[in-house]
mmCIF file of C-alpha atoms and ligand atoms in Angstrom:
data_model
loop_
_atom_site.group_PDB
_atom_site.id
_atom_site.type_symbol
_atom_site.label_atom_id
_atom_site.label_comp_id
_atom_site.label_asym_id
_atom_site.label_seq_id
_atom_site.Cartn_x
_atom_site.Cartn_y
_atom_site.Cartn_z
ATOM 1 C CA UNK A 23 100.387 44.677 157.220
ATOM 2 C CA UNK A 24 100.953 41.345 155.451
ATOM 3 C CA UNK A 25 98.894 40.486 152.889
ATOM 4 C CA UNK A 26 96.166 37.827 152.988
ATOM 5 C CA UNK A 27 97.551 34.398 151.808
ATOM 6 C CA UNK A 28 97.075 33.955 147.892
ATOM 7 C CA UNK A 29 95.318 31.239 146.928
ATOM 8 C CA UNK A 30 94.233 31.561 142.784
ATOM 9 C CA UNK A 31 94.616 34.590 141.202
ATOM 10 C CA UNK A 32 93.522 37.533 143.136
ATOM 11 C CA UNK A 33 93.082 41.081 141.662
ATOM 12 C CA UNK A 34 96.433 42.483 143.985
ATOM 13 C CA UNK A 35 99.347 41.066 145.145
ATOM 14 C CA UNK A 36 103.293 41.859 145.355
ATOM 15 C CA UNK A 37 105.769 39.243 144.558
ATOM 16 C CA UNK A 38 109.327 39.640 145.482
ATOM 17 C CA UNK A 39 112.150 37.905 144.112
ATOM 18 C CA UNK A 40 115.990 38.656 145.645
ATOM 19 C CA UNK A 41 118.612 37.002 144.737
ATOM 20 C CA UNK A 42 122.479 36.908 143.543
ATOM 21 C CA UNK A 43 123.670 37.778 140.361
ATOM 22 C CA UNK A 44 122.216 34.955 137.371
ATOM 23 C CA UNK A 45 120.505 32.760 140.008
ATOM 24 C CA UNK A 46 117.218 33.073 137.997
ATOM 25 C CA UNK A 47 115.078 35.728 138.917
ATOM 26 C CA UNK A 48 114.684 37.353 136.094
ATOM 27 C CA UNK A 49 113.322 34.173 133.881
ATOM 28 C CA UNK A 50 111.086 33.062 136.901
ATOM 29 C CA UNK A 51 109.731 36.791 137.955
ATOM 30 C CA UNK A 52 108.346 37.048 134.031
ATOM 31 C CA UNK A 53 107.097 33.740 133.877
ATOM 32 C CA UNK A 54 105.572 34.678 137.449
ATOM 33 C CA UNK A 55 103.985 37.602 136.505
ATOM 34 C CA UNK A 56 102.327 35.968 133.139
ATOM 35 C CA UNK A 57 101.363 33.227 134.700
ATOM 36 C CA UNK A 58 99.492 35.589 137.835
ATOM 37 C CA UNK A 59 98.557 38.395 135.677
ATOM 38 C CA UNK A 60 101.028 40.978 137.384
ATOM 39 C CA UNK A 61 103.360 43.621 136.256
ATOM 40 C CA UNK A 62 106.667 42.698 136.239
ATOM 41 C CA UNK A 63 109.857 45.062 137.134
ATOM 42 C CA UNK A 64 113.611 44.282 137.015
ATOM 43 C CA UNK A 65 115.077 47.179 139.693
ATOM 44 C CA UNK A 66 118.638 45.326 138.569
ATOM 45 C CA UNK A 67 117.658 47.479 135.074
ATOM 46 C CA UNK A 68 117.056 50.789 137.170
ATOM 47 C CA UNK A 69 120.846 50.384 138.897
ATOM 48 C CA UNK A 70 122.088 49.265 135.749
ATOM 49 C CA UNK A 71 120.804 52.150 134.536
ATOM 50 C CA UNK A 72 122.570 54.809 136.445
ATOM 51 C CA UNK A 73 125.641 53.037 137.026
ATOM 52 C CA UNK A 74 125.762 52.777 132.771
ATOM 53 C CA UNK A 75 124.061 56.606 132.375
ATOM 54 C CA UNK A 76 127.726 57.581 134.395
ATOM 55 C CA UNK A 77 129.792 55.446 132.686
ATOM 56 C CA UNK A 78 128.454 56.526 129.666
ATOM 57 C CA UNK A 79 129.193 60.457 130.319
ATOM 58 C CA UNK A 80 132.915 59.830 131.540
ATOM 59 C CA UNK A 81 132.366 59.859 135.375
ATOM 60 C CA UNK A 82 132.935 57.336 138.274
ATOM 61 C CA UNK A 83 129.935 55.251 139.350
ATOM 62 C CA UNK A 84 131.599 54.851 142.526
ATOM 63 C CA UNK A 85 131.248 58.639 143.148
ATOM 64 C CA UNK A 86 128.267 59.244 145.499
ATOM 65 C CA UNK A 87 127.733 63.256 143.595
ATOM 66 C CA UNK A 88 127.512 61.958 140.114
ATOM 67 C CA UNK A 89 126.175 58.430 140.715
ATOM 68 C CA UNK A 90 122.752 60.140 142.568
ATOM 69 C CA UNK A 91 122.799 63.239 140.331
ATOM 70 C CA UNK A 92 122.078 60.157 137.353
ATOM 71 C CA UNK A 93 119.909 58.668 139.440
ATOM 72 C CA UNK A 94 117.764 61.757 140.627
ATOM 73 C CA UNK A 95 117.634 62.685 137.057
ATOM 74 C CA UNK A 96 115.826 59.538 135.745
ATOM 75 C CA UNK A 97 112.228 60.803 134.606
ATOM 76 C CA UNK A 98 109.264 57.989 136.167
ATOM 77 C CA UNK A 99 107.145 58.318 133.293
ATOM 78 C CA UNK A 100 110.219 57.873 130.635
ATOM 79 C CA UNK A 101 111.358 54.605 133.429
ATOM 80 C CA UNK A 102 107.531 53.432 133.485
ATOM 81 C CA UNK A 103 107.422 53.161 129.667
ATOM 82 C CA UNK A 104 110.065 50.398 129.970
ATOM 83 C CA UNK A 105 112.198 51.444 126.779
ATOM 84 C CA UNK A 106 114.583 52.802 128.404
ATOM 85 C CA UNK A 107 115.485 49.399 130.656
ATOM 86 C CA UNK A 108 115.135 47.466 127.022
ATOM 87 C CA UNK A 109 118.579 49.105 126.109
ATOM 88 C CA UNK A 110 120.789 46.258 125.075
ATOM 89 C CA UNK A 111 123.949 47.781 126.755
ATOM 90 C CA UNK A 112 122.808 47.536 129.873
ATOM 91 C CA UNK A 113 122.704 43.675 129.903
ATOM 92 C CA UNK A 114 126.566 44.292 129.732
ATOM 93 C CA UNK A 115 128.284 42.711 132.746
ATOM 94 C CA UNK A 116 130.178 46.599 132.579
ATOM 95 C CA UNK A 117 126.671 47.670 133.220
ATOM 96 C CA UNK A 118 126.544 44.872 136.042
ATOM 97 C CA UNK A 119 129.600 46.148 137.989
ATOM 98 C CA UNK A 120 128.987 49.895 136.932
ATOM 99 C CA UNK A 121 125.098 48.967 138.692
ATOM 100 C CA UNK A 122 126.763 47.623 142.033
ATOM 101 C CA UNK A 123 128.806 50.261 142.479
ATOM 102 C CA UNK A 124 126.249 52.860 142.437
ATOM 103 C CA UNK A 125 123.726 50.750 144.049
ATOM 104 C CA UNK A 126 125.985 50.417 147.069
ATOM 105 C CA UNK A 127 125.258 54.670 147.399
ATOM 106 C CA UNK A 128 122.526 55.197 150.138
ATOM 107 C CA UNK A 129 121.310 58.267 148.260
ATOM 108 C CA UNK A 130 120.818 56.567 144.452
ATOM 109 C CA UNK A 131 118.944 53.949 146.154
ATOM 110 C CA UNK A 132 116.239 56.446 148.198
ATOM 111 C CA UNK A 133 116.053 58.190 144.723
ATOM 112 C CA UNK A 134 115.054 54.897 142.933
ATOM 113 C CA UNK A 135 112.951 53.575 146.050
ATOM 114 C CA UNK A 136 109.220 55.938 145.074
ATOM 115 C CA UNK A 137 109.771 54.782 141.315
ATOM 116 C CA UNK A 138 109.973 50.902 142.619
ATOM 117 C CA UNK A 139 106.584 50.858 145.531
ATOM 118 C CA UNK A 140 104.978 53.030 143.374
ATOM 119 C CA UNK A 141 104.953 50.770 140.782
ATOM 120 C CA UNK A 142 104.431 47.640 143.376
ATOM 121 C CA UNK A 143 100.994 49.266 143.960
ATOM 122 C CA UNK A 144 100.051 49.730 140.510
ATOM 123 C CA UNK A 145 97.131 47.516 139.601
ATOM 124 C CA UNK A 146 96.731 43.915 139.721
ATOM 125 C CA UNK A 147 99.537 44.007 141.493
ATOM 126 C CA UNK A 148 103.737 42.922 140.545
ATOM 127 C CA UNK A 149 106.681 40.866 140.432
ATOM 128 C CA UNK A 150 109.412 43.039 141.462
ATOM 129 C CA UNK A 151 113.207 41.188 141.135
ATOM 130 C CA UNK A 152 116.166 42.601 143.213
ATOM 131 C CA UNK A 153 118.132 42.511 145.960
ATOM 132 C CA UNK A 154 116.618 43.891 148.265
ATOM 133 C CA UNK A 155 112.908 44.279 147.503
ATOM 134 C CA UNK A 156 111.538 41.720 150.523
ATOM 135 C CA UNK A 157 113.644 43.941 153.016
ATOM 136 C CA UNK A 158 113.389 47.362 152.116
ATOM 137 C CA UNK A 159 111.159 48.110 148.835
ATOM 138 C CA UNK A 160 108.246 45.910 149.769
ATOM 139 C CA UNK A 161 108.176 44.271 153.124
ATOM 140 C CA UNK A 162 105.007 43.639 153.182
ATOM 141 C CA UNK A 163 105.071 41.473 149.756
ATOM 142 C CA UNK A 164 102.253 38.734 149.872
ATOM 143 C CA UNK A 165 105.185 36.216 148.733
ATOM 144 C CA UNK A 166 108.674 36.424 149.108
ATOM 145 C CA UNK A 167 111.260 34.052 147.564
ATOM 146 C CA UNK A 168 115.279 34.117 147.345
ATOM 147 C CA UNK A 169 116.295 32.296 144.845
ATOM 148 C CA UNK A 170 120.090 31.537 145.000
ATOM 149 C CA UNK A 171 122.924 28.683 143.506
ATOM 150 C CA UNK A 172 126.090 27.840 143.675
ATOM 151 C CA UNK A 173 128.925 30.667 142.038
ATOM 152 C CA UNK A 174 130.252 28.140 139.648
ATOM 153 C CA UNK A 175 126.707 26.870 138.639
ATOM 154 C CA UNK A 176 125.657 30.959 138.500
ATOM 155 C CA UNK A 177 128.372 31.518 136.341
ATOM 156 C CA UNK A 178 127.962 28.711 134.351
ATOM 157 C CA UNK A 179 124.540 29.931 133.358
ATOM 158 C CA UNK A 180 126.111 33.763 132.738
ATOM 159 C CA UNK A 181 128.649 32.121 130.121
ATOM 160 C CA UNK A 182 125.941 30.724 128.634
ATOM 161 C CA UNK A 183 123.586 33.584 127.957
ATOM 162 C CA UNK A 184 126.481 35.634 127.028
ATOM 163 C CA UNK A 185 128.072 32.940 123.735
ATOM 164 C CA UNK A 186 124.447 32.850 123.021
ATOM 165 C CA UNK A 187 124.066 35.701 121.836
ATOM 166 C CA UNK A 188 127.429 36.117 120.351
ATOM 167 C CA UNK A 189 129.448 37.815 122.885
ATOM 168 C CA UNK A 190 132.898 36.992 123.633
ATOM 169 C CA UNK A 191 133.489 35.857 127.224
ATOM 170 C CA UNK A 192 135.653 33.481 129.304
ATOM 171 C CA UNK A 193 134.411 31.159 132.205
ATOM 172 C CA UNK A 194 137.391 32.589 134.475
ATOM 173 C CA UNK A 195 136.667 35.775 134.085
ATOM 174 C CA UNK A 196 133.021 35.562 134.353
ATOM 175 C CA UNK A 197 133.814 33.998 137.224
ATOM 176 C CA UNK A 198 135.797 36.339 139.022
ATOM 177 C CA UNK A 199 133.552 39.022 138.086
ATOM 178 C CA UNK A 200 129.974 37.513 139.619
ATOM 179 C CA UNK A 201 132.222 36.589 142.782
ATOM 180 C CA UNK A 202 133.229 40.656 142.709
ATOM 181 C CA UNK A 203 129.908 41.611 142.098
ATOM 182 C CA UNK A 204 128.685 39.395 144.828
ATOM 183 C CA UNK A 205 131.270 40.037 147.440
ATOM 184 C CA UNK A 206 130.314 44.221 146.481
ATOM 185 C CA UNK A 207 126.424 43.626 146.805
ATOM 186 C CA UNK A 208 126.555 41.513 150.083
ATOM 187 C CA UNK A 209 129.117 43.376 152.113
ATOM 188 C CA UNK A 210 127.692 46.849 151.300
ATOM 189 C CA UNK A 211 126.431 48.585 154.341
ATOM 190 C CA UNK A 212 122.668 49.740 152.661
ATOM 191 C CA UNK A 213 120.550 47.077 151.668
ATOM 192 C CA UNK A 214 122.769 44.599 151.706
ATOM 193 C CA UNK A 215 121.892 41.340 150.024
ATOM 194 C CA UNK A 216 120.354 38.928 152.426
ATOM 195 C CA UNK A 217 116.978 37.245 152.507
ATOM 196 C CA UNK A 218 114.235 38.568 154.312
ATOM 197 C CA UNK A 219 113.631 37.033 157.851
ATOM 198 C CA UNK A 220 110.183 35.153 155.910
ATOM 199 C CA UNK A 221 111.378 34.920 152.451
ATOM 200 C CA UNK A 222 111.421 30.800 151.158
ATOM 201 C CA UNK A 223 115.148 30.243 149.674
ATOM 202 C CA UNK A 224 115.006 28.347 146.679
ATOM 203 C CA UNK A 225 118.570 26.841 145.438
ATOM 204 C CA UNK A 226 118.139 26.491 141.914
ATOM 205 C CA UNK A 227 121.554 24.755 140.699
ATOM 206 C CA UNK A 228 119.927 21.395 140.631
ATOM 207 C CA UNK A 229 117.134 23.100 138.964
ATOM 208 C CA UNK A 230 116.452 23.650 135.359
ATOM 209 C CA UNK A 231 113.566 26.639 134.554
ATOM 210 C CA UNK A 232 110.574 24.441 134.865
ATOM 211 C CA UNK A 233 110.866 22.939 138.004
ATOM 212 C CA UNK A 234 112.435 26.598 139.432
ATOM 213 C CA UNK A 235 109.141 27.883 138.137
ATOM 214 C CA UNK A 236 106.893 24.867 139.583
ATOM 215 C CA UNK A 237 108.178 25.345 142.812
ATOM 216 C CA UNK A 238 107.269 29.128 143.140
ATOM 217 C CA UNK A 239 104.088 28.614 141.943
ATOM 218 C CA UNK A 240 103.650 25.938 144.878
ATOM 219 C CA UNK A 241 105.662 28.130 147.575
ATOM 220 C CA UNK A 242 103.147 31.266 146.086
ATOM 221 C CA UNK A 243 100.066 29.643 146.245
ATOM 222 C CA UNK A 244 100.786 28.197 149.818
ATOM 223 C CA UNK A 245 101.364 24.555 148.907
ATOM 224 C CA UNK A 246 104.938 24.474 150.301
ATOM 225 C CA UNK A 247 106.597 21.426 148.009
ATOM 226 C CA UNK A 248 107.492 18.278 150.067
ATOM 227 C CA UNK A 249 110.981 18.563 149.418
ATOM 228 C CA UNK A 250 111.769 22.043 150.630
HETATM 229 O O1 CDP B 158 121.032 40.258 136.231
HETATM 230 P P1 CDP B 158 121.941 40.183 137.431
HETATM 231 O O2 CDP B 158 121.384 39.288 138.479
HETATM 232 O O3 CDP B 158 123.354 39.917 137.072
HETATM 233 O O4 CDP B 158 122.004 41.649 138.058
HETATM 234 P P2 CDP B 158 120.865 42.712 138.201
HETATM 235 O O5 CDP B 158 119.681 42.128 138.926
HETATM 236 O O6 CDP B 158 120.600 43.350 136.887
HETATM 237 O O7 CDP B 158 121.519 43.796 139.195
HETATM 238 C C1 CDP B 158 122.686 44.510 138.866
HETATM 239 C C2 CDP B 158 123.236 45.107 140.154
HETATM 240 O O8 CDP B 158 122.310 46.087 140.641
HETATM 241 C C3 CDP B 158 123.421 44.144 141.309
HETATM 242 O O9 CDP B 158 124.707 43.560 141.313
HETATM 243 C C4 CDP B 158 123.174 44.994 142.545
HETATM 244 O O10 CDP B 158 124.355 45.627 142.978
HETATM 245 C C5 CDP B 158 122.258 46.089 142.059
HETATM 246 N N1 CDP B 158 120.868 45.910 142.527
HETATM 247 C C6 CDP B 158 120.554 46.327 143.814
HETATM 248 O O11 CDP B 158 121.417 46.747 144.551
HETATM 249 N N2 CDP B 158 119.273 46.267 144.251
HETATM 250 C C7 CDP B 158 118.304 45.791 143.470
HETATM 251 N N3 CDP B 158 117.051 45.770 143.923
HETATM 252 C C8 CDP B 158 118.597 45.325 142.169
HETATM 253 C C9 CDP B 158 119.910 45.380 141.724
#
């Protein structure tokens, strides 16, 4: 049952962002979920988390036994805590590729889907960020956005963040990678990513923060902008 529309803050609602890789959501769902009061949850941490926990021990996170072993193994309360997403390494784009390999596995993603709607339902309410949270984790979501942008302008941004803080990278391969990671997380037969049928898509490479951040508070609170 949808939601009814949100107009001010409102003691529950559900946000979902979905979206490629560095298009955004993570910046905008936080700022979202200050700005509305809400929880917020990165399910790219809980993937990157698995895919990184089998790394990590030596195994293949494209092996369907190990990858949902890792995943059925993750503890909610240790997950809800959030120290265990706040690990550094898993920002890694290793973690990244490690994530949509094992997120492509039908069986880690039904053990990570309780964790993700239970914590949707959680009082006042959250911004959940994925790829898949506006089909499958929370269809009903009050508000549903997909915020996208071109590769090069995607990658652009993932150079960026990763000189900033002192990482070694190169555009090319960065590149390459997100384009991998993309081709992985679109063509993969469970949950593929694709906007829901009534999410808004919001292309952000014209975009700086601000105005990406403007715009979903306009789109959320049922003032559709002019220009979309
Ligand atoms: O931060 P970035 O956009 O690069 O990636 P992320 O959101 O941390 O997600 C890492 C990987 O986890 C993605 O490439 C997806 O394969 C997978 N993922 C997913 O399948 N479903 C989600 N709801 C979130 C992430």
């Amino acid at each position: 049952m949808p939601r009814p529309a949100f107009e001010g803050h409102l003691k529950t609602m559900i946000i979902a962002i979905d979206g490629p890789a560095a298009a955004g959501k993570g910046t905008l769902a936080r700022r979202l979920a200050a700005h509305f009061g809400l929880n917020y949850l990165d399910t790219g941490g809980l993937y990157r988390l698995v895919g990184w926990t089998v790394v990590r021990s030596g195994g293949d996170p494209a092996d369907p036994a190990s990858a949902t072993a890792a995943a059925r193994a993750l503890d909610p309360a240790a997950l809800a805590d959030g120290r265990l997403l706040a690990d550094p390494a898993l920002r890694a784009e290793g973690a990244g590729q490690a994530a949509s390999k094992v997120a492509a596995i039908g069986t880690v993603r039904e053990a990570l889907l309780d964790f993700q709607r239970a914590f949707a339902d959680r009082d006042p309410g959250a911004v959940l960020d994925g790829r898949d949270i506006g089909t499958v984790v929370c269809p009903g979501a009050d508000a549903k956005l997909f915020v996208t942008a071109s590769v090069e302008c995607r990658a652009a941004r993932r150079l960026k963040e990763l000189l900033d803080k002192g990482e070694q990278a190169i555009g090319e391969r960065v590149l390459e990678e997100m384009r991998e990671r993309d081709a992985r997380d679109r063509a993969r037969s469970v949950a593929p990513l694709v906007p829901a049928a009534d999410a808004v898509v919001l292309d952000t490479t014209e975009l700086d923060a601000d105005a990406v951040f403007a715009k979903a508070v306009a789109i959320i609170s049922g003032r559709r902008p002019a220009s979309l």
